């Protein structure tokens, strides 16, 4: 998954403002105690980060 696709899904699922805030501020154990931005900056694959976000926020399987 490309970063553009990752962000498209984030914005579609959460809205642009909340997606940006969530990515910056929400620390997730599934990302090793990182935020979305920290995980991506640390080299995590976008698809893996998206999977963790989906699990954490309960995104329906059809939207994953």
PDB file of N, CA, C and O in Angstrom:
ATOM      1  N   UNK A   1       0.842  -1.169   0.000  1.00  0.00           N
ATOM      2  CA  UNK A   1       0.000   0.000   0.000  1.00  0.00           C
ATOM      3  C   UNK A   1       0.892   1.239   0.000  1.00  0.00           C
ATOM      4  O   UNK A   1       1.802   1.359   0.791  1.00  0.00           O
ATOM      5  N   UNK A   2       0.599   2.140  -0.897  1.00  0.00           N
ATOM      6  CA  UNK A   2       1.328   3.408  -0.950  1.00  0.00           C
ATOM      7  C   UNK A   2       0.817   4.345   0.140  1.00  0.00           C
ATOM      8  O   UNK A   2      -0.313   4.216   0.610  1.00  0.00           O
ATOM      9  N   UNK A   3       1.651   5.288   0.521  1.00  0.00           N
ATOM     10  CA  UNK A   3       1.248   6.268   1.536  1.00  0.00           C
ATOM     11  C   UNK A   3       0.026   7.070   1.094  1.00  0.00           C
ATOM     12  O   UNK A   3      -0.829   7.400   1.920  1.00  0.00           O
ATOM     13  N   UNK A   4      -0.066   7.369  -0.193  1.00  0.00           N
ATOM     14  CA  UNK A   4      -1.232   8.121  -0.678  1.00  0.00           C
ATOM     15  C   UNK A   4      -2.517   7.325  -0.435  1.00  0.00           C
ATOM     16  O   UNK A   4      -3.538   7.903  -0.058  1.00  0.00           O
ATOM     17  N   UNK A   5      -2.474   6.033  -0.645  1.00  0.00           N
ATOM     18  CA  UNK A   5      -3.638   5.180  -0.395  1.00  0.00           C
ATOM     19  C   UNK A   5      -3.925   5.111   1.107  1.00  0.00           C
ATOM     20  O   UNK A   5      -5.081   5.145   1.530  1.00  0.00           O
ATOM     21  N   UNK A   6      -2.883   4.995   1.911  1.00  0.00           N
ATOM     22  CA  UNK A   6      -3.056   4.974   3.363  1.00  0.00           C
ATOM     23  C   UNK A   6      -3.784   6.223   3.831  1.00  0.00           C
ATOM     24  O   UNK A   6      -4.773   6.150   4.559  1.00  0.00           O
ATOM     25  N   UNK A   7      -3.312   7.397   3.399  1.00  0.00           N
ATOM     26  CA  UNK A   7      -3.931   8.648   3.843  1.00  0.00           C
ATOM     27  C   UNK A   7      -5.331   8.817   3.268  1.00  0.00           C
ATOM     28  O   UNK A   7      -6.217   9.359   3.934  1.00  0.00           O
ATOM     29  N   UNK A   8      -5.552   8.353   2.061  1.00  0.00           N
ATOM     30  CA  UNK A   8      -6.905   8.406   1.492  1.00  0.00           C
ATOM     31  C   UNK A   8      -7.863   7.628   2.385  1.00  0.00           C
ATOM     32  O   UNK A   8      -8.955   8.096   2.711  1.00  0.00           O
ATOM     33  N   UNK A   9      -7.445   6.434   2.796  1.00  0.00           N
ATOM     34  CA  UNK A   9      -8.289   5.616   3.664  1.00  0.00           C
ATOM     35  C   UNK A   9      -8.484   6.260   5.030  1.00  0.00           C
ATOM     36  O   UNK A   9      -9.582   6.225   5.592  1.00  0.00           O
ATOM     37  N   UNK A  10      -7.423   6.821   5.581  1.00  0.00           N
ATOM     38  CA  UNK A  10      -7.538   7.497   6.879  1.00  0.00           C
ATOM     39  C   UNK A  10      -8.545   8.641   6.794  1.00  0.00           C
ATOM     40  O   UNK A  10      -9.427   8.769   7.648  1.00  0.00           O
ATOM     41  N   UNK A  11      -8.428   9.493   5.773  1.00  0.00           N
ATOM     42  CA  UNK A  11      -9.320  10.635   5.616  1.00  0.00           C
ATOM     43  C   UNK A  11     -10.753  10.182   5.368  1.00  0.00           C
ATOM     44  O   UNK A  11     -11.696  10.768   5.889  1.00  0.00           O
ATOM     45  N   UNK A  12     -10.901   9.144   4.566  1.00  0.00           N
ATOM     46  CA  UNK A  12     -12.234   8.629   4.257  1.00  0.00           C
ATOM     47  C   UNK A  12     -12.901   8.060   5.507  1.00  0.00           C
ATOM     48  O   UNK A  12     -14.088   8.263   5.737  1.00  0.00           O
ATOM     49  N   UNK A  13     -12.135   7.361   6.303  1.00  0.00           N
ATOM     50  CA  UNK A  13     -12.686   6.701   7.483  1.00  0.00           C
ATOM     51  C   UNK A  13     -12.948   7.665   8.632  1.00  0.00           C
ATOM     52  O   UNK A  13     -13.955   7.558   9.316  1.00  0.00           O
ATOM     53  N   UNK A  14     -12.042   8.617   8.858  1.00  0.00           N
ATOM     54  CA  UNK A  14     -12.110   9.457  10.045  1.00  0.00           C
ATOM     55  C   UNK A  14     -12.346  10.940   9.779  1.00  0.00           C
ATOM     56  O   UNK A  14     -12.540  11.699  10.720  1.00  0.00           O
ATOM     57  N   UNK A  15     -12.266  11.357   8.534  1.00  0.00           N
ATOM     58  CA  UNK A  15     -12.307  12.782   8.221  1.00  0.00           C
ATOM     59  C   UNK A  15     -10.897  13.340   8.312  1.00  0.00           C
ATOM     60  O   UNK A  15     -10.079  12.850   9.083  1.00  0.00           O
ATOM     61  N   UNK A  16     -10.618  14.353   7.524  1.00  0.00           N
ATOM     62  CA  UNK A  16      -9.241  14.843   7.418  1.00  0.00           C
ATOM     63  C   UNK A  16      -8.698  15.390   8.739  1.00  0.00           C
ATOM     64  O   UNK A  16      -7.578  15.076   9.136  1.00  0.00           O
ATOM     65  N   UNK A  17      -9.484  16.184   9.433  1.00  0.00           N
ATOM     66  CA  UNK A  17      -8.999  16.810  10.661  1.00  0.00           C
ATOM     67  C   UNK A  17      -8.732  15.764  11.745  1.00  0.00           C
ATOM     68  O   UNK A  17      -7.666  15.751  12.358  1.00  0.00           O
ATOM     69  N   UNK A  18      -9.700  14.869  11.965  1.00  0.00           N
ATOM     70  CA  UNK A  18      -9.503  13.861  13.007  1.00  0.00           C
ATOM     71  C   UNK A  18      -8.394  12.888  12.625  1.00  0.00           C
ATOM     72  O   UNK A  18      -7.606  12.472  13.484  1.00  0.00           O
ATOM     73  N   UNK A  19      -8.298  12.509  11.355  1.00  0.00           N
ATOM     74  CA  UNK A  19      -7.242  11.584  10.918  1.00  0.00           C
ATOM     75  C   UNK A  19      -5.867  12.158  11.221  1.00  0.00           C
ATOM     76  O   UNK A  19      -4.977  11.445  11.710  1.00  0.00           O
ATOM     77  N   UNK A  20      -5.681  13.438  10.949  1.00  0.00           N
ATOM     78  CA  UNK A  20      -4.397  14.082  11.218  1.00  0.00           C
ATOM     79  C   UNK A  20      -4.108  14.119  12.722  1.00  0.00           C
ATOM     80  O   UNK A  20      -2.997  13.825  13.151  1.00  0.00           O
ATOM     81  N   UNK A  21      -5.117  14.463  13.499  1.00  0.00           N
ATOM     82  CA  UNK A  21      -4.958  14.511  14.951  1.00  0.00           C
ATOM     83  C   UNK A  21      -4.668  13.125  15.512  1.00  0.00           C
ATOM     84  O   UNK A  21      -3.762  12.949  16.334  1.00  0.00           O
ATOM     85  N   UNK A  22      -5.426  12.146  15.073  1.00  0.00           N
ATOM     86  CA  UNK A  22      -5.240  10.767  15.516  1.00  0.00           C
ATOM     87  C   UNK A  22      -3.829  10.289  15.190  1.00  0.00           C
ATOM     88  O   UNK A  22      -3.144   9.706  16.033  1.00  0.00           O
ATOM     89  N   UNK A  23      -3.382  10.536  13.969  1.00  0.00           N
ATOM     90  CA  UNK A  23      -2.059  10.088  13.523  1.00  0.00           C
ATOM     91  C   UNK A  23      -0.940  10.727  14.337  1.00  0.00           C
ATOM     92  O   UNK A  23       0.103  10.103  14.564  1.00  0.00           O
ATOM     93  N   UNK A  24      -1.161  11.934  14.783  1.00  0.00           N
ATOM     94  CA  UNK A  24      -0.144  12.667  15.534  1.00  0.00           C
ATOM     95  C   UNK A  24      -0.142  12.339  17.022  1.00  0.00           C
ATOM     96  O   UNK A  24       0.923  12.281  17.643  1.00  0.00           O
ATOM     97  N   UNK A  25      -1.320  12.078  17.586  1.00  0.00           N
ATOM     98  CA  UNK A  25      -1.451  12.032  19.041  1.00  0.00           C
ATOM     99  C   UNK A  25      -1.768  10.678  19.665  1.00  0.00           C
ATOM    100  O   UNK A  25      -1.500  10.480  20.848  1.00  0.00           O
ATOM    101  N   UNK A  26      -2.378   9.768  18.934  1.00  0.00           N
ATOM    102  CA  UNK A  26      -2.859   8.513  19.523  1.00  0.00           C
ATOM    103  C   UNK A  26      -1.758   7.444  19.511  1.00  0.00           C
ATOM    104  O   UNK A  26      -1.358   6.967  18.449  1.00  0.00           O
ATOM    105  N   UNK A  27      -1.280   7.088  20.687  1.00  0.00           N
ATOM    106  CA  UNK A  27      -0.248   6.065  20.830  1.00  0.00           C
ATOM    107  C   UNK A  27      -0.928   4.702  20.883  1.00  0.00           C
ATOM    108  O   UNK A  27      -1.894   4.512  21.626  1.00  0.00           O
ATOM    109  N   UNK A  28      -0.433   3.748  20.080  1.00  0.00           N
ATOM    110  CA  UNK A  28      -1.040   2.417  20.003  1.00  0.00           C
ATOM    111  C   UNK A  28      -0.028   1.341  20.362  1.00  0.00           C
ATOM    112  O   UNK A  28       1.102   1.347  19.855  1.00  0.00           O
ATOM    113  N   UNK A  29      -0.440   0.436  21.210  1.00  0.00           N
ATOM    114  CA  UNK A  29       0.447  -0.665  21.597  1.00  0.00           C
ATOM    115  C   UNK A  29       0.783  -1.536  20.393  1.00  0.00           C
ATOM    116  O   UNK A  29       1.889  -2.066  20.306  1.00  0.00           O
ATOM    117  N   UNK A  30      -0.151  -1.667  19.453  1.00  0.00           N
ATOM    118  CA  UNK A  30       0.085  -2.463  18.254  1.00  0.00           C
ATOM    119  C   UNK A  30       1.176  -1.905  17.356  1.00  0.00           C
ATOM    120  O   UNK A  30       1.690  -2.596  16.475  1.00  0.00           O
ATOM    121  N   UNK A  31       1.529  -0.659  17.596  1.00  0.00           N
ATOM    122  CA  UNK A  31       2.623  -0.018  16.858  1.00  0.00           C
ATOM    123  C   UNK A  31       3.854   0.130  17.744  1.00  0.00           C
ATOM    124  O   UNK A  31       4.720   0.964  17.493  1.00  0.00           O
ATOM    125  N   UNK A  32       3.911  -0.673  18.783  1.00  0.00           N
ATOM    126  CA  UNK A  32       5.061  -0.630  19.672  1.00  0.00           C
ATOM    127  C   UNK A  32       5.127   0.628  20.514  1.00  0.00           C
ATOM    128  O   UNK A  32       6.214   1.126  20.818  1.00  0.00           O
ATOM    129  N   UNK A  33       3.944   1.150  20.879  1.00  0.00           N
ATOM    130  CA  UNK A  33       3.913   2.367  21.689  1.00  0.00           C
ATOM    131  C   UNK A  33       4.191   3.616  20.880  1.00  0.00           C
ATOM    132  O   UNK A  33       4.670   4.618  21.419  1.00  0.00           O
ATOM    133  N   UNK A  34       3.891   3.555  19.591  1.00  0.00           N
ATOM    134  CA  UNK A  34       4.117   4.699  18.696  1.00  0.00           C
ATOM    135  C   UNK A  34       2.780   5.243  18.207  1.00  0.00           C
ATOM    136  O   UNK A  34       1.773   4.568  18.230  1.00  0.00           O
ATOM    137  N   UNK A  35       2.839   6.452  17.688  1.00  0.00           N
ATOM    138  CA  UNK A  35       1.707   7.010  16.956  1.00  0.00           C
ATOM    139  C   UNK A  35       1.836   6.548  15.500  1.00  0.00           C
ATOM    140  O   UNK A  35       2.867   5.994  15.092  1.00  0.00           O
ATOM    141  N   UNK A  36       0.804   6.798  14.723  1.00  0.00           N
ATOM    142  CA  UNK A  36       0.850   6.476  13.289  1.00  0.00           C
ATOM    143  C   UNK A  36       2.033   7.178  12.638  1.00  0.00           C
ATOM    144  O   UNK A  36       2.822   6.561  11.906  1.00  0.00           O
ATOM    145  N   UNK A  37       2.179   8.463  12.887  1.00  0.00           N
ATOM    146  CA  UNK A  37       3.280   9.221  12.273  1.00  0.00           C
ATOM    147  C   UNK A  37       4.639   8.670  12.682  1.00  0.00           C
ATOM    148  O   UNK A  37       5.532   8.529  11.849  1.00  0.00           O
ATOM    149  N   UNK A  38       4.799   8.339  13.960  1.00  0.00           N
ATOM    150  CA  UNK A  38       6.070   7.790  14.425  1.00  0.00           C
ATOM    151  C   UNK A  38       6.358   6.441  13.779  1.00  0.00           C
ATOM    152  O   UNK A  38       7.501   6.179  13.397  1.00  0.00           O
ATOM    153  N   UNK A  39       5.342   5.609  13.658  1.00  0.00           N
ATOM    154  CA  UNK A  39       5.529   4.294  13.047  1.00  0.00           C
ATOM    155  C   UNK A  39       5.932   4.440  11.576  1.00  0.00           C
ATOM    156  O   UNK A  39       6.866   3.775  11.112  1.00  0.00           O
ATOM    157  N   UNK A  40       5.253   5.309  10.852  1.00  0.00           N
ATOM    158  CA  UNK A  40       5.597   5.514   9.440  1.00  0.00           C
ATOM    159  C   UNK A  40       7.009   6.090   9.310  1.00  0.00           C
ATOM    160  O   UNK A  40       7.780   5.651   8.454  1.00  0.00           O
ATOM    161  N   UNK A  41       7.344   7.038  10.162  1.00  0.00           N
ATOM    162  CA  UNK A  41       8.686   7.638  10.137  1.00  0.00           C
ATOM    163  C   UNK A  41       9.766   6.628  10.505  1.00  0.00           C
ATOM    164  O   UNK A  41      10.904   6.740  10.051  1.00  0.00           O
ATOM    165  N   UNK A  42       9.401   5.632  11.320  1.00  0.00           N
ATOM    166  CA  UNK A  42      10.354   4.600  11.735  1.00  0.00           C
ATOM    167  C   UNK A  42      10.502   3.500  10.682  1.00  0.00           C
ATOM    168  O   UNK A  42      11.284   2.573  10.874  1.00  0.00           O
ATOM    169  N   UNK A  43       9.749   3.609   9.593  1.00  0.00           N
ATOM    170  CA  UNK A  43       9.899   2.652   8.504  1.00  0.00           C
ATOM    171  C   UNK A  43       8.853   1.552   8.434  1.00  0.00           C
ATOM    172  O   UNK A  43       8.977   0.632   7.623  1.00  0.00           O
ATOM    173  N   UNK A  44       7.822   1.623   9.253  1.00  0.00           N
ATOM    174  CA  UNK A  44       6.745   0.641   9.168  1.00  0.00           C
ATOM    175  C   UNK A  44       6.073   0.759   7.811  1.00  0.00           C
ATOM    176  O   UNK A  44       5.933   1.859   7.263  1.00  0.00           O
ATOM    177  N   UNK A  45       5.652  -0.362   7.275  1.00  0.00           N
ATOM    178  CA  UNK A  45       4.899  -0.378   6.020  1.00  0.00           C
ATOM    179  C   UNK A  45       3.514   0.219   6.272  1.00  0.00           C
ATOM    180  O   UNK A  45       2.883  -0.066   7.303  1.00  0.00           O
ATOM    181  N   UNK A  46       3.030   1.007   5.333  1.00  0.00           N
ATOM    182  CA  UNK A  46       1.721   1.648   5.468  1.00  0.00           C
ATOM    183  C   UNK A  46       0.615   0.612   5.661  1.00  0.00           C
ATOM    184  O   UNK A  46      -0.297   0.819   6.459  1.00  0.00           O
ATOM    185  N   UNK A  47       0.693  -0.517   4.957  1.00  0.00           N
ATOM    186  CA  UNK A  47      -0.350  -1.541   5.086  1.00  0.00           C
ATOM    187  C   UNK A  47      -0.378  -2.116   6.498  1.00  0.00           C
ATOM    188  O   UNK A  47      -1.440  -2.430   7.024  1.00  0.00           O
ATOM    189  N   UNK A  48       0.772  -2.254   7.129  1.00  0.00           N
ATOM    190  CA  UNK A  48       0.824  -2.781   8.494  1.00  0.00           C
ATOM    191  C   UNK A  48       0.266  -1.764   9.491  1.00  0.00           C
ATOM    192  O   UNK A  48      -0.443  -2.135  10.430  1.00  0.00           O
ATOM    193  N   UNK A  49       0.570  -0.505   9.274  1.00  0.00           N
ATOM    194  CA  UNK A  49       0.029   0.544  10.136  1.00  0.00           C
ATOM    195  C   UNK A  49      -1.486   0.598   9.976  1.00  0.00           C
ATOM    196  O   UNK A  49      -2.226   0.696  10.960  1.00  0.00           O
ATOM    197  N   UNK A  50      -1.966   0.507   8.742  1.00  0.00           N
ATOM    198  CA  UNK A  50      -3.408   0.532   8.488  1.00  0.00           C
ATOM    199  C   UNK A  50      -4.099  -0.629   9.214  1.00  0.00           C
ATOM    200  O   UNK A  50      -5.154  -0.444   9.810  1.00  0.00           O
ATOM    201  N   UNK A  51      -3.509  -1.807   9.189  1.00  0.00           N
ATOM    202  CA  UNK A  51      -4.099  -2.958   9.891  1.00  0.00           C
ATOM    203  C   UNK A  51      -4.227  -2.687  11.387  1.00  0.00           C
ATOM    204  O   UNK A  51      -5.240  -3.013  11.992  1.00  0.00           O
ATOM    205  N   UNK A  52      -3.201  -2.099  11.968  1.00  0.00           N
ATOM    206  CA  UNK A  52      -3.241  -1.784  13.401  1.00  0.00           C
ATOM    207  C   UNK A  52      -4.314  -0.731  13.680  1.00  0.00           C
ATOM    208  O   UNK A  52      -5.080  -0.858  14.640  1.00  0.00           O
ATOM    209  N   UNK A  53      -4.385   0.297  12.853  1.00  0.00           N
ATOM    210  CA  UNK A  53      -5.415   1.326  13.021  1.00  0.00           C
ATOM    211  C   UNK A  53      -6.797   0.687  12.951  1.00  0.00           C
ATOM    212  O   UNK A  53      -7.671   0.976  13.784  1.00  0.00           O
ATOM    213  N   UNK A  54      -7.013  -0.181  11.986  1.00  0.00           N
ATOM    214  CA  UNK A  54      -8.315  -0.841  11.824  1.00  0.00           C
ATOM    215  C   UNK A  54      -8.681  -1.652  13.058  1.00  0.00           C
ATOM    216  O   UNK A  54      -9.825  -1.603  13.524  1.00  0.00           O
ATOM    217  N   UNK A  55      -7.730  -2.381  13.584  1.00  0.00           N
ATOM    218  CA  UNK A  55      -7.983  -3.169  14.788  1.00  0.00           C
ATOM    219  C   UNK A  55      -8.264  -2.263  15.984  1.00  0.00           C
ATOM    220  O   UNK A  55      -9.193  -2.502  16.746  1.00  0.00           O
ATOM    221  N   UNK A  56      -7.467  -1.240  16.145  1.00  0.00           N
ATOM    222  CA  UNK A  56      -7.592  -0.331  17.279  1.00  0.00           C
ATOM    223  C   UNK A  56      -8.918   0.421  17.272  1.00  0.00           C
ATOM    224  O   UNK A  56      -9.531   0.611  18.309  1.00  0.00           O
ATOM    225  N   UNK A  57      -9.352   0.861  16.099  1.00  0.00           N
ATOM    226  CA  UNK A  57     -10.555   1.691  15.990  1.00  0.00           C
ATOM    227  C   UNK A  57     -11.785   0.900  15.603  1.00  0.00           C
ATOM    228  O   UNK A  57     -12.862   1.473  15.451  1.00  0.00           O
ATOM    229  N   UNK A  58     -11.672  -0.412  15.398  1.00  0.00           N
ATOM    230  CA  UNK A  58     -12.836  -1.227  15.061  1.00  0.00           C
ATOM    231  C   UNK A  58     -13.407  -0.937  13.686  1.00  0.00           C
ATOM    232  O   UNK A  58     -14.625  -0.975  13.494  1.00  0.00           O
ATOM    233  N   UNK A  59     -12.529  -0.666  12.731  1.00  0.00           N
ATOM    234  CA  UNK A  59     -12.979  -0.407  11.356  1.00  0.00           C
ATOM    235  C   UNK A  59     -13.569  -1.705  10.803  1.00  0.00           C
ATOM    236  O   UNK A  59     -12.949  -2.763  10.901  1.00  0.00           O
ATOM    237  N   UNK A  60     -14.776  -1.649  10.248  1.00  0.00           N
ATOM    238  CA  UNK A  60     -15.410  -2.852   9.702  1.00  0.00           C
ATOM    239  C   UNK A  60     -14.541  -3.528   8.640  1.00  0.00           C
ATOM    240  O   UNK A  60     -13.848  -2.843   7.872  1.00  0.00           O
ATOM    241  N   UNK A  61     -14.573  -4.842   8.608  1.00  0.00           N
ATOM    242  CA  UNK A  61     -13.721  -5.617   7.694  1.00  0.00           C
ATOM    243  C   UNK A  61     -13.901  -5.195   6.243  1.00  0.00           C
ATOM    244  O   UNK A  61     -12.945  -5.161   5.482  1.00  0.00           O
ATOM    245  N   UNK A  62     -15.107  -4.828   5.847  1.00  0.00           N
ATOM    246  CA  UNK A  62     -15.350  -4.448   4.447  1.00  0.00           C
ATOM    247  C   UNK A  62     -14.636  -3.153   4.052  1.00  0.00           C
ATOM    248  O   UNK A  62     -14.446  -2.863   2.885  1.00  0.00           O
ATOM    249  N   UNK A  63     -14.214  -2.372   5.046  1.00  0.00           N
ATOM    250  CA  UNK A  63     -13.519  -1.115   4.772  1.00  0.00           C
ATOM    251  C   UNK A  63     -12.019  -1.203   4.958  1.00  0.00           C
ATOM    252  O   UNK A  63     -11.303  -0.227   4.801  1.00  0.00           O
ATOM    253  N   UNK A  64     -11.556  -2.380   5.289  1.00  0.00           N
ATOM    254  CA  UNK A  64     -10.123  -2.553   5.528  1.00  0.00           C
ATOM    255  C   UNK A  64      -9.445  -2.767   4.215  1.00  0.00           C
ATOM    256  O   UNK A  64      -8.406  -2.685   3.889  1.00  0.00           O
TER     257      UNK A  64
END
